[in-house]
């Protein structure tokens, strides 16, 4: 109460009660004011309020100038079921505890309307990036999340957030402003206490930050108290624009101001009050609302325990026209829908427009930003005098210095050409066209200039990572080219979404025609083993069938022919001989199974070999080529024998030579480079494998740049509309489809060896041996045949001995 602010507030409350009962002298109730001095201490305010509740038995409390006091008294009011009308809004409760501040009624303007008003100004002038400057008070800190969220919804990039302590010295503020001065953003949104304004703008002027090109937007936290500031302070703020709570002029307002001024003059002749700020008018109106609610609550004859609830309901339901305009407190917050937009010119803040806010009371507080209607239009604003005295509307255009790589090969992506006659540098290519198409589709103007990243010899001045790092060092505002997204680079820059295919692929020469290719699927040992088993199986079947089957009998040449014919005809399941013995049938069934597996494997391997050449990447002697500067691609795939190359022509030369003649067996590179290569050499080379180990090409911007989101959106639209594909066809037209249908890496097709089918041959051999063994033991005809053959041989030997000399 010893401060000027406190004396004015107390006078407004007293005058409100006096004026209210002068107009309503027939009311049965009278509000008696019991004042207590908080002395600027939060705990003292809490103690005073507790004393009023316990000893004086007050039915409502008006006060709580700070956010801390509002929080403390809100908890106290909830416990005592007594309405607390706060000059400062308490911290919003957690979602799971929505009723914590149920008895708190904010009589100051809700910050949401102010946040939307700032957004409206920024939207009118199409500013896309701002610097946020605020103090470290609770009021300053609590509004920043709401302001930040609203900027994000409007795609406004916050280039920097600067928090200034309320106790900062001139030196500290000067140093902070020097840091902000180095940034390219020149639009400042300032939310600080009016007590900090003189120091801030004194240093702003010292640094020349009130010159043309700068914009300063102040919230009502400062602008509502402009009339209390010295002329020198106002002079330092020339060109500042801001929001100010609007109080419509009226005779009642003039009378109130005169009464308060005279009352305070009698107490202290040195205390001058030129006008009442908006928060004092809100206190006056809130006191009227309280007096009216108490009268209506008393009519209901409620008990004391329920009187606080009834009184609170009456306050929240009140809707009347006060000195500040239409007054209502839905959800415990003052809804005041009009803000002045003012421009500091000369000795005063001249009004240049209004911002109107309407909010439906049946919507939750969290939806206020969506329900508010923006009624501010650029043609409704009067001419604004900007810092430096300019009346010209600030340009909303963005200017970018863009770094581009200087390539040796693959210039279809980025081509840098220097015209010595005109002394101009022309930058073209697929990446450049994608960037130009995307940037031209943005709803705002962006000027850009390309700067090749080269040294005095006209070659690349470092690696691609060095080029990207220049954005972090603020040498470039962006980088455009064949820049691969990597996790390491993403630590200090932001990437747009990729505009090319993801991953790497492997290039190989197409296999030349070979008249003996049909022999390649099987190894020599497998061919020989298969042939032996064909003959062996035929022999065993003949041996079992001959005694009982006439088709396996005949002359020796006929029986040999039958054995060979029967064996090899099983390849096509075309044998015509009828088998009678169950043992022979058993042997044939097993052998048919072996033949089925063998022929299927042969067919699949031959088809793979005739379709595309497959190589074994880990075999000794096969060299792999890669693009110089992209060693990480090959390292990720664990290749050791590698050779670097720079251009499409070098790729083709190395692949045509092969590993045995100083070249390579395959090239591994990112898919965009491979597509460029195949556009020129599609008939002789093929893409045989792909793997998603890289993230594609993208554009580079500083961390947090709004252009990342906007350009990513445009790249997405270009992809959906087929524009990216059209640009690819323009720069590297594809004659055929090189990309596999899926992105899986297929295993290389090797010649099938004996070991692969050793199990099958083992099964066939064992089954034949078992059948032969059973045949020998149980077949009488076979025994007779053997006995007859032995007798025949014995007789011939006997005759032979008769002719030999003794």
Short mmCIF file of C-alpha atoms in Angstrom, two decimals, residues 128-581:
data_model
loop_
_atom_site.label_atom_id
_atom_site.label_comp_id
_atom_site.label_asym_id
_atom_site.label_seq_id
_atom_site.Cartn_x
_atom_site.Cartn_y
_atom_site.Cartn_z
CA UNK A 128 8.66 -15.65 -40.76
CA UNK A 129 11.25 -15.47 -38.01
CA UNK A 130 11.43 -13.52 -34.76
CA UNK A 131 13.58 -13.12 -31.66
CA UNK A 132 11.79 -13.53 -28.34
CA UNK A 133 13.00 -11.31 -25.49
CA UNK A 134 11.46 -11.68 -22.04
CA UNK A 135 12.29 -11.21 -18.36
CA UNK A 136 12.74 -13.90 -15.74
CA UNK A 137 9.68 -13.02 -13.69
CA UNK A 138 6.91 -15.56 -13.29
CA UNK A 139 4.61 -13.48 -15.46
CA UNK A 140 7.24 -13.33 -18.19
CA UNK A 141 8.14 -17.02 -18.04
CA UNK A 142 4.56 -18.31 -17.89
CA UNK A 143 3.46 -16.57 -21.06
CA UNK A 144 6.41 -17.77 -23.16
CA UNK A 145 5.21 -21.39 -23.65
CA UNK A 146 1.84 -20.14 -24.92
CA UNK A 147 3.55 -17.64 -27.21
CA UNK A 148 5.99 -20.25 -28.49
CA UNK A 149 3.20 -22.73 -29.18
CA UNK A 150 1.22 -20.13 -31.11
CA UNK A 151 4.27 -19.27 -33.24
CA UNK A 152 4.74 -22.95 -34.06
CA UNK A 153 1.11 -23.22 -35.14
CA UNK A 154 1.64 -20.27 -37.47
CA UNK A 155 4.99 -21.64 -38.73
CA UNK A 156 6.86 -18.64 -37.34
CA UNK A 157 10.46 -19.57 -36.56
CA UNK A 158 11.87 -18.34 -33.23
CA UNK A 159 15.48 -17.61 -34.14
CA UNK A 160 16.50 -17.04 -30.53
CA UNK A 161 15.03 -16.81 -27.04
CA UNK A 162 16.66 -14.33 -24.68
CA UNK A 163 15.79 -14.16 -20.98
CA UNK A 164 16.84 -11.00 -19.14
CA UNK A 165 16.88 -10.90 -15.35
CA UNK A 166 14.81 -8.13 -13.80
CA UNK A 167 17.90 -7.20 -11.78
CA UNK A 168 20.22 -7.06 -14.80
CA UNK A 169 22.76 -4.26 -14.98
CA UNK A 170 23.26 -2.04 -18.01
CA UNK A 171 26.42 -3.98 -18.87
CA UNK A 172 24.62 -7.31 -18.83
CA UNK A 173 21.79 -6.03 -21.01
CA UNK A 174 24.32 -4.45 -23.38
CA UNK A 175 26.19 -7.75 -23.77
CA UNK A 176 22.96 -9.67 -24.41
CA UNK A 177 21.89 -7.19 -27.08
CA UNK A 178 25.28 -7.47 -28.74
CA UNK A 179 24.69 -11.21 -29.06
CA UNK A 180 21.24 -10.65 -30.57
CA UNK A 181 22.62 -8.04 -32.94
CA UNK A 182 24.80 -10.68 -34.62
CA UNK A 183 21.72 -12.66 -35.66
CA UNK A 184 20.12 -12.03 -39.02
CA UNK A 185 16.63 -11.80 -37.59
CA UNK A 186 15.60 -8.18 -36.96
CA UNK A 187 12.07 -8.66 -35.60
CA UNK A 188 11.92 -8.61 -31.79
CA UNK A 189 8.92 -9.62 -29.69
CA UNK A 190 9.47 -8.17 -26.21
CA UNK A 191 7.57 -9.32 -23.13
CA UNK A 192 9.17 -7.63 -20.13
CA UNK A 193 8.12 -5.61 -17.10
CA UNK A 194 7.75 -1.87 -17.63
CA UNK A 195 10.44 -1.42 -14.96
CA UNK A 196 13.01 -2.94 -17.35
CA UNK A 197 12.01 -0.88 -20.39
CA UNK A 198 14.23 2.20 -19.69
CA UNK A 199 17.40 0.08 -19.40
CA UNK A 200 16.56 -2.02 -22.44
CA UNK A 201 15.91 0.77 -24.93
CA UNK A 202 18.73 2.91 -23.64
CA UNK A 203 21.12 0.13 -24.66
CA UNK A 204 19.19 -0.61 -27.84
CA UNK A 205 19.82 2.95 -29.00
CA UNK A 206 23.48 2.79 -28.04
CA UNK A 207 23.94 -0.21 -30.33
CA UNK A 208 22.02 1.36 -33.21
CA UNK A 209 19.29 -1.27 -33.07
CA UNK A 210 16.55 1.34 -33.48
CA UNK A 211 17.65 2.05 -37.04
CA UNK A 212 15.78 1.18 -40.22
CA UNK A 213 15.35 -2.56 -40.71
CA UNK A 214 14.63 -3.37 -37.08
CA UNK A 215 11.17 -4.07 -35.66
CA UNK A 216 10.23 -4.02 -31.97
CA UNK A 217 6.88 -5.41 -30.82
CA UNK A 218 6.02 -4.94 -27.14
CA UNK A 219 3.27 -6.65 -25.18
CA UNK A 220 0.83 -4.86 -22.91
CA UNK A 221 3.06 -5.72 -19.93
CA UNK A 222 5.08 -2.68 -21.00
CA UNK A 223 2.73 -0.66 -23.19
CA UNK A 224 -0.02 -0.40 -20.56
CA UNK A 225 2.40 1.64 -18.41
CA UNK A 226 3.80 3.85 -21.14
CA UNK A 227 2.08 6.92 -19.72
CA UNK A 228 3.97 6.46 -16.45
CA UNK A 229 7.37 6.53 -18.17
CA UNK A 230 9.64 9.56 -18.49
CA UNK A 231 9.80 11.48 -21.72
CA UNK A 232 13.42 10.37 -22.26
CA UNK A 233 12.33 6.74 -22.15
CA UNK A 234 9.51 7.34 -24.63
CA UNK A 235 11.93 9.21 -26.87
CA UNK A 236 14.19 6.13 -26.94
CA UNK A 237 11.28 3.97 -28.13
CA UNK A 238 10.46 5.84 -31.35
CA UNK A 239 9.06 3.44 -33.93
CA UNK A 240 8.12 0.73 -31.45
CA UNK A 241 4.76 -0.95 -32.01
CA UNK A 242 2.87 -2.83 -29.36
CA UNK A 243 -0.37 -4.02 -27.87
CA UNK A 244 -2.23 -2.05 -25.27
CA UNK A 245 -5.40 -2.96 -23.45
CA UNK A 246 -8.18 -0.84 -24.86
CA UNK A 247 -10.34 1.20 -22.50
CA UNK A 248 -13.07 3.13 -24.34
CA UNK A 249 -13.18 6.81 -23.34
CA UNK A 250 -16.25 7.92 -21.36
CA UNK A 251 -17.41 10.57 -18.94
CA UNK A 252 -17.48 8.05 -16.10
CA UNK A 253 -13.84 7.19 -16.79
CA UNK A 254 -12.89 10.87 -16.75
CA UNK A 255 -14.72 11.36 -13.46
CA UNK A 256 -13.03 8.34 -11.87
CA UNK A 257 -9.60 9.50 -13.03
CA UNK A 258 -10.27 12.97 -11.62
CA UNK A 259 -11.42 11.57 -8.26
CA UNK A 260 -8.39 9.31 -7.90
CA UNK A 261 -6.02 12.07 -8.97
CA UNK A 262 -7.47 14.53 -6.45
CA UNK A 263 -7.52 11.99 -3.65
CA UNK A 264 -3.88 11.03 -4.14
CA UNK A 265 -2.86 14.68 -4.53
CA UNK A 266 -4.31 15.43 -1.13
CA UNK A 267 -2.24 12.60 0.35
CA UNK A 268 0.93 13.50 -1.54
CA UNK A 269 1.15 16.61 -3.78
CA UNK A 270 4.15 15.04 -5.60
CA UNK A 271 2.09 12.05 -6.74
CA UNK A 272 0.82 12.73 -10.25
CA UNK A 273 -1.69 10.56 -12.06
CA UNK A 274 -2.24 11.53 -15.68
CA UNK A 275 -4.46 8.57 -16.49
CA UNK A 276 -5.48 5.20 -15.10
CA UNK A 277 -3.96 2.09 -16.63
CA UNK A 278 -6.16 -0.76 -17.82
CA UNK A 279 -5.55 -3.00 -14.82
CA UNK A 280 -6.85 -0.24 -12.46
CA UNK A 281 -10.02 0.02 -14.52
CA UNK A 282 -10.44 -3.76 -14.34
CA UNK A 283 -10.15 -3.59 -10.54
CA UNK A 284 -12.90 -0.96 -10.54
CA UNK A 285 -15.19 -3.10 -12.72
CA UNK A 286 -14.41 -6.26 -10.73
CA UNK A 287 -15.46 -4.48 -7.52
CA UNK A 288 -18.79 -3.60 -9.14
CA UNK A 289 -19.23 -7.26 -10.18
CA UNK A 290 -18.47 -8.40 -6.61
CA UNK A 291 -20.95 -5.96 -5.02
CA UNK A 292 -23.68 -7.05 -7.43
CA UNK A 293 -22.94 -10.76 -6.82
CA UNK A 294 -23.07 -10.31 -3.02
CA UNK A 295 -26.51 -8.70 -3.28
CA UNK A 296 -27.84 -11.54 -5.44
CA UNK A 297 -26.23 -14.22 -3.24
CA UNK A 298 -27.80 -12.78 -0.08
CA UNK A 299 -31.26 -13.05 -1.64
CA UNK A 300 -30.84 -16.85 -1.79
CA UNK A 301 -30.42 -17.04 2.04
CA UNK A 302 -27.71 -19.70 1.79
CA UNK A 303 -25.79 -20.97 4.81
CA UNK A 304 -22.28 -19.67 5.37
CA UNK A 305 -20.74 -22.98 4.34
CA UNK A 306 -22.47 -22.72 0.96
CA UNK A 307 -22.37 -18.94 0.66
CA UNK A 308 -18.93 -18.97 -0.98
CA UNK A 309 -20.10 -21.37 -3.67
CA UNK A 310 -23.21 -19.31 -4.37
CA UNK A 311 -21.20 -16.08 -4.41
CA UNK A 312 -18.67 -17.57 -6.83
CA UNK A 313 -21.46 -18.71 -9.16
CA UNK A 314 -22.98 -15.23 -9.15
CA UNK A 315 -19.61 -13.64 -9.98
CA UNK A 316 -19.01 -16.00 -12.90
CA UNK A 317 -22.52 -15.42 -14.25
CA UNK A 318 -22.31 -11.62 -14.16
CA UNK A 319 -22.21 -9.90 -17.50
CA UNK A 320 -22.46 -6.10 -17.63
CA UNK A 321 -20.96 -3.05 -19.27
CA UNK A 322 -18.25 -1.48 -17.14
CA UNK A 323 -15.72 1.24 -17.68
CA UNK A 324 -13.50 -1.17 -19.64
CA UNK A 325 -16.35 -2.35 -21.86
CA UNK A 326 -18.22 -5.67 -21.81
CA UNK A 327 -17.30 -7.47 -18.55
CA UNK A 328 -17.68 -11.21 -17.89
CA UNK A 329 -15.68 -13.88 -16.08
CA UNK A 330 -16.41 -17.24 -17.74
CA UNK A 331 -14.21 -20.02 -16.34
CA UNK A 332 -12.80 -17.55 -13.84
CA UNK A 333 -11.07 -15.34 -16.42
CA UNK A 334 -11.78 -11.82 -17.58
CA UNK A 335 -12.79 -11.77 -21.21
CA UNK A 336 -11.89 -8.42 -22.72
CA UNK A 337 -11.97 -8.71 -26.45
CA UNK A 338 -10.25 -5.56 -27.69
CA UNK A 339 -6.60 -4.57 -27.86
CA UNK A 340 -5.12 -1.37 -29.24
CA UNK A 341 -2.22 -1.55 -31.64
CA UNK A 342 -0.12 1.50 -30.89
CA UNK A 343 2.96 3.06 -32.47
CA UNK A 344 5.31 5.19 -30.37
CA UNK A 345 5.68 8.50 -32.17
CA UNK A 346 6.92 11.65 -30.48
CA UNK A 347 5.75 11.92 -26.89
CA UNK A 348 2.99 9.36 -27.03
CA UNK A 349 1.78 6.02 -28.32
CA UNK A 350 -0.48 6.74 -31.27
CA UNK A 351 -3.22 4.23 -32.02
CA UNK A 352 -2.86 2.66 -35.48
CA UNK A 353 -5.49 -0.05 -35.24
CA UNK A 354 -7.47 -2.51 -33.16
CA UNK A 355 -7.44 -6.24 -32.69
CA UNK A 356 -10.72 -7.89 -31.72
CA UNK A 357 -11.01 -11.25 -30.07
CA UNK A 358 -14.16 -13.33 -29.66
CA UNK A 359 -14.22 -16.60 -27.76
CA UNK A 360 -17.13 -18.95 -27.24
CA UNK A 361 -17.52 -19.63 -23.55
CA UNK A 362 -18.56 -23.25 -24.09
CA UNK A 363 -15.12 -24.14 -25.38
CA UNK A 364 -12.22 -25.16 -23.20
CA UNK A 365 -9.37 -22.77 -22.49
CA UNK A 366 -6.99 -24.93 -24.50
CA UNK A 367 -9.05 -24.25 -27.61
CA UNK A 368 -9.03 -20.46 -27.33
CA UNK A 369 -6.29 -20.02 -29.87
CA UNK A 370 -8.40 -21.89 -32.42
CA UNK A 371 -11.74 -20.24 -31.63
CA UNK A 372 -10.50 -16.65 -31.69
CA UNK A 373 -11.37 -14.74 -34.81
CA UNK A 374 -8.66 -12.55 -36.22
CA UNK A 375 -10.34 -9.28 -37.18
CA UNK A 376 -7.11 -7.40 -37.86
CA UNK A 377 -6.52 -6.64 -41.54
CA UNK A 378 -3.57 -4.80 -43.04
CA UNK A 379 -5.80 -2.23 -44.72
CA UNK A 380 -7.33 -1.40 -41.32
CA UNK A 381 -4.01 -0.19 -39.95
CA UNK A 382 -2.90 3.39 -40.17
CA UNK A 383 0.56 4.25 -41.42
CA UNK A 384 3.20 3.03 -39.02
CA UNK A 385 6.44 4.92 -38.47
CA UNK A 386 9.09 2.25 -38.08
CA UNK A 387 12.42 2.59 -36.25
CA UNK A 388 14.67 4.94 -38.17
CA UNK A 389 11.69 7.07 -39.20
CA UNK A 390 10.73 4.98 -42.22
CA UNK A 391 7.06 4.72 -43.18
CA UNK A 392 7.71 1.84 -45.55
CA UNK A 393 6.32 -1.54 -44.60
CA UNK A 394 9.17 -3.88 -43.74
CA UNK A 395 9.93 -6.49 -46.34
CA UNK A 396 8.87 -10.00 -45.50
CA UNK A 397 11.26 -11.47 -48.03
CA UNK A 398 14.04 -13.84 -46.97
CA UNK A 399 17.54 -13.63 -48.39
CA UNK A 400 19.73 -16.72 -48.46
CA UNK A 401 23.40 -17.31 -49.17
CA UNK A 402 23.46 -20.86 -50.50
CA UNK A 403 26.57 -22.99 -50.72
CA UNK A 404 26.82 -25.58 -53.49
CA UNK A 405 29.40 -28.35 -54.04
CA UNK A 406 31.79 -28.25 -56.98
CA UNK A 407 31.66 -31.69 -58.55
CA UNK A 408 34.19 -33.43 -60.80
CA UNK A 409 31.71 -36.00 -62.08
CA UNK A 410 27.98 -36.62 -61.95
CA UNK A 411 27.33 -33.01 -62.93
CA UNK A 412 23.73 -33.87 -63.73
CA UNK A 413 23.11 -33.25 -60.02
CA UNK A 414 25.05 -29.99 -59.61
CA UNK A 415 26.92 -28.26 -62.41
CA UNK A 416 28.97 -25.10 -61.70
CA UNK A 417 30.10 -23.11 -64.74
CA UNK A 418 31.98 -19.81 -64.73
CA UNK A 419 31.30 -17.42 -67.61
CA UNK A 420 34.51 -15.42 -68.01
CA UNK A 421 32.92 -12.93 -70.41
CA UNK A 422 30.10 -11.88 -68.10
CA UNK A 423 31.99 -12.79 -64.89
CA UNK A 424 28.95 -14.73 -63.72
CA UNK A 425 28.64 -18.18 -62.19
CA UNK A 426 25.86 -20.41 -63.46
CA UNK A 427 24.66 -23.24 -61.23
CA UNK A 428 22.37 -25.87 -62.73
CA UNK A 429 21.45 -29.51 -62.21
CA UNK A 430 18.77 -31.80 -60.90
CA UNK A 431 19.29 -30.78 -57.24
CA UNK A 432 19.19 -27.11 -58.20
CA UNK A 433 15.95 -27.52 -60.17
CA UNK A 434 14.30 -29.36 -57.27
CA UNK A 435 15.28 -26.54 -54.92
CA UNK A 436 14.08 -23.81 -57.29
CA UNK A 437 10.76 -25.56 -57.88
CA UNK A 438 10.15 -26.05 -54.15
CA UNK A 439 11.22 -22.53 -53.14
CA UNK A 440 9.07 -20.89 -55.81
CA UNK A 441 5.97 -22.67 -54.46
CA UNK A 442 6.31 -21.13 -50.99
CA UNK A 443 3.64 -18.58 -50.01
CA UNK A 444 6.32 -15.96 -49.36
CA UNK A 445 9.22 -14.55 -51.32
CA UNK A 446 12.69 -15.96 -50.85
CA UNK A 447 15.73 -14.39 -52.54
CA UNK A 448 18.77 -16.62 -52.86
CA UNK A 449 22.21 -16.61 -54.37
CA UNK A 450 24.42 -19.63 -55.03
CA UNK A 451 28.05 -19.64 -53.90
CA UNK A 452 30.32 -22.50 -55.08
CA UNK A 453 32.33 -24.06 -52.26
CA UNK A 454 35.67 -23.87 -54.05
CA UNK A 455 39.22 -22.66 -53.56
CA UNK A 456 41.34 -20.38 -55.74
CA UNK A 457 41.97 -23.26 -58.16
CA UNK A 458 38.27 -23.79 -58.80
CA UNK A 459 38.05 -27.16 -57.07
CA UNK A 460 36.08 -28.25 -54.02
CA UNK A 461 37.43 -26.47 -50.94
CA UNK A 462 36.94 -29.48 -48.68
CA UNK A 463 34.73 -32.48 -48.10
CA UNK A 464 30.96 -32.56 -48.17
CA UNK A 465 30.93 -32.54 -44.38
CA UNK A 466 33.08 -29.40 -44.45
CA UNK A 467 30.52 -27.78 -46.73
CA UNK A 468 27.66 -28.72 -44.42
CA UNK A 469 29.58 -27.37 -41.43
CA UNK A 470 29.70 -23.92 -43.07
CA UNK A 471 25.98 -23.60 -42.32
CA UNK A 472 26.69 -24.17 -38.64
CA UNK A 473 29.44 -21.53 -38.84
CA UNK A 474 26.85 -19.17 -40.44
CA UNK A 475 28.98 -18.67 -43.56
CA UNK A 476 26.06 -20.02 -45.59
CA UNK A 477 22.34 -19.86 -44.84
CA UNK A 478 21.77 -23.17 -46.62
CA UNK A 479 23.47 -25.83 -48.75
CA UNK A 480 21.89 -27.25 -51.90
CA UNK A 481 23.26 -30.25 -53.77
CA UNK A 482 23.80 -33.97 -53.47
CA UNK A 483 24.08 -33.83 -49.67
CA UNK A 484 23.44 -37.13 -47.92
CA UNK A 485 21.53 -37.09 -44.64
CA UNK A 486 23.69 -38.55 -41.86
CA UNK A 487 23.25 -38.75 -38.11
CA UNK A 488 26.54 -36.94 -37.51
CA UNK A 489 25.59 -33.96 -39.68
CA UNK A 490 22.14 -33.80 -38.11
CA UNK A 491 23.75 -32.91 -34.79
CA UNK A 492 24.51 -29.36 -35.94
CA UNK A 493 22.21 -28.71 -38.94
CA UNK A 494 18.67 -29.58 -40.02
CA UNK A 495 17.76 -31.44 -43.21
CA UNK A 496 14.61 -31.25 -45.27
CA UNK A 497 12.92 -34.49 -46.19
CA UNK A 498 14.91 -36.39 -48.88
CA UNK A 499 14.12 -35.67 -52.51
CA UNK A 500 15.86 -38.79 -53.93
CA UNK A 501 15.69 -42.55 -53.50
CA UNK A 502 17.10 -43.95 -50.27
CA UNK A 503 19.96 -46.41 -49.99
CA UNK A 504 22.82 -47.77 -52.09
CA UNK A 505 23.01 -50.20 -54.98
CA UNK A 506 25.56 -52.44 -56.72
CA UNK A 507 26.38 -52.13 -60.41
CA UNK A 508 27.80 -55.04 -62.41
CA UNK A 509 28.48 -55.67 -66.11
CA UNK A 510 25.93 -57.78 -67.89
CA UNK A 511 27.22 -61.32 -68.61
CA UNK A 512 28.29 -61.88 -72.20
CA UNK A 513 26.65 -64.66 -74.26
CA UNK A 514 28.19 -68.12 -73.69
CA UNK A 515 27.30 -71.19 -75.77
CA UNK A 516 28.32 -73.46 -72.88
CA UNK A 517 26.36 -71.66 -70.21
CA UNK A 518 24.06 -74.68 -69.76
CA UNK A 519 26.99 -76.50 -68.14
CA UNK A 520 27.66 -73.72 -65.59
CA UNK A 521 24.91 -74.42 -63.03
CA UNK A 522 26.57 -77.68 -61.89
CA UNK A 523 30.19 -78.25 -60.99
CA UNK A 524 32.24 -80.88 -62.82
CA UNK A 525 32.20 -83.22 -59.82
CA UNK A 526 28.44 -82.93 -59.62
CA UNK A 527 28.06 -83.69 -63.34
CA UNK A 528 30.26 -86.81 -63.03
CA UNK A 529 28.58 -88.00 -59.84
CA UNK A 530 25.11 -87.51 -61.34
CA UNK A 531 26.06 -89.48 -64.46
CA UNK A 532 27.48 -92.31 -62.34
CA UNK A 533 24.34 -92.50 -60.26
CA UNK A 534 22.18 -92.50 -63.39
CA UNK A 535 24.08 -95.57 -64.68
CA UNK A 536 24.20 -97.22 -61.25
CA UNK A 537 20.49 -96.82 -60.68
CA UNK A 538 19.72 -98.22 -64.15
CA UNK A 539 21.99 -101.18 -63.52
CA UNK A 540 20.37 -102.03 -60.16
CA UNK A 541 16.86 -101.78 -61.61
CA UNK A 542 17.96 -104.03 -64.55
CA UNK A 543 19.51 -106.52 -62.14
CA UNK A 544 16.32 -106.78 -60.09
CA UNK A 545 13.90 -106.82 -63.03
CA UNK A 546 15.78 -109.07 -65.49
CA UNK A 547 14.80 -112.44 -63.97
CA UNK A 548 11.05 -111.64 -64.01
CA UNK A 549 10.62 -108.90 -66.63
CA UNK A 550 11.00 -109.68 -70.33
CA UNK A 551 11.47 -105.97 -71.16
CA UNK A 552 14.86 -106.14 -69.44
CA UNK A 553 15.93 -109.30 -71.30
CA UNK A 554 17.50 -109.83 -74.72
CA UNK A 555 20.92 -109.72 -76.25
CA UNK A 556 23.79 -108.11 -74.41
CA UNK A 557 23.66 -104.93 -76.51
CA UNK A 558 19.91 -104.69 -76.00
CA UNK A 559 20.24 -105.02 -72.23
CA UNK A 560 23.00 -102.35 -72.12
CA UNK A 561 20.78 -100.03 -74.15
CA UNK A 562 17.86 -100.72 -71.81
CA UNK A 563 19.96 -99.84 -68.76
CA UNK A 564 21.11 -96.49 -70.23
CA UNK A 565 17.71 -95.60 -71.71
CA UNK A 566 15.84 -96.32 -68.50
CA UNK A 567 18.29 -94.29 -66.35
CA UNK A 568 18.34 -91.09 -68.39
CA UNK A 569 14.68 -91.19 -69.34
CA UNK A 570 13.87 -90.58 -65.66
CA UNK A 571 15.05 -86.98 -66.17
CA UNK A 572 11.81 -86.27 -67.97
CA UNK A 573 9.87 -89.05 -66.21
CA UNK A 574 9.48 -90.62 -69.69
CA UNK A 575 10.63 -94.23 -69.12
CA UNK A 576 8.28 -96.69 -70.83
CA UNK A 577 9.44 -99.97 -69.25
CA UNK A 578 6.97 -101.50 -66.82
CA UNK A 579 8.50 -102.36 -63.47
CA UNK A 580 7.25 -105.53 -61.76
CA UNK A 581 9.42 -105.92 -58.66
#
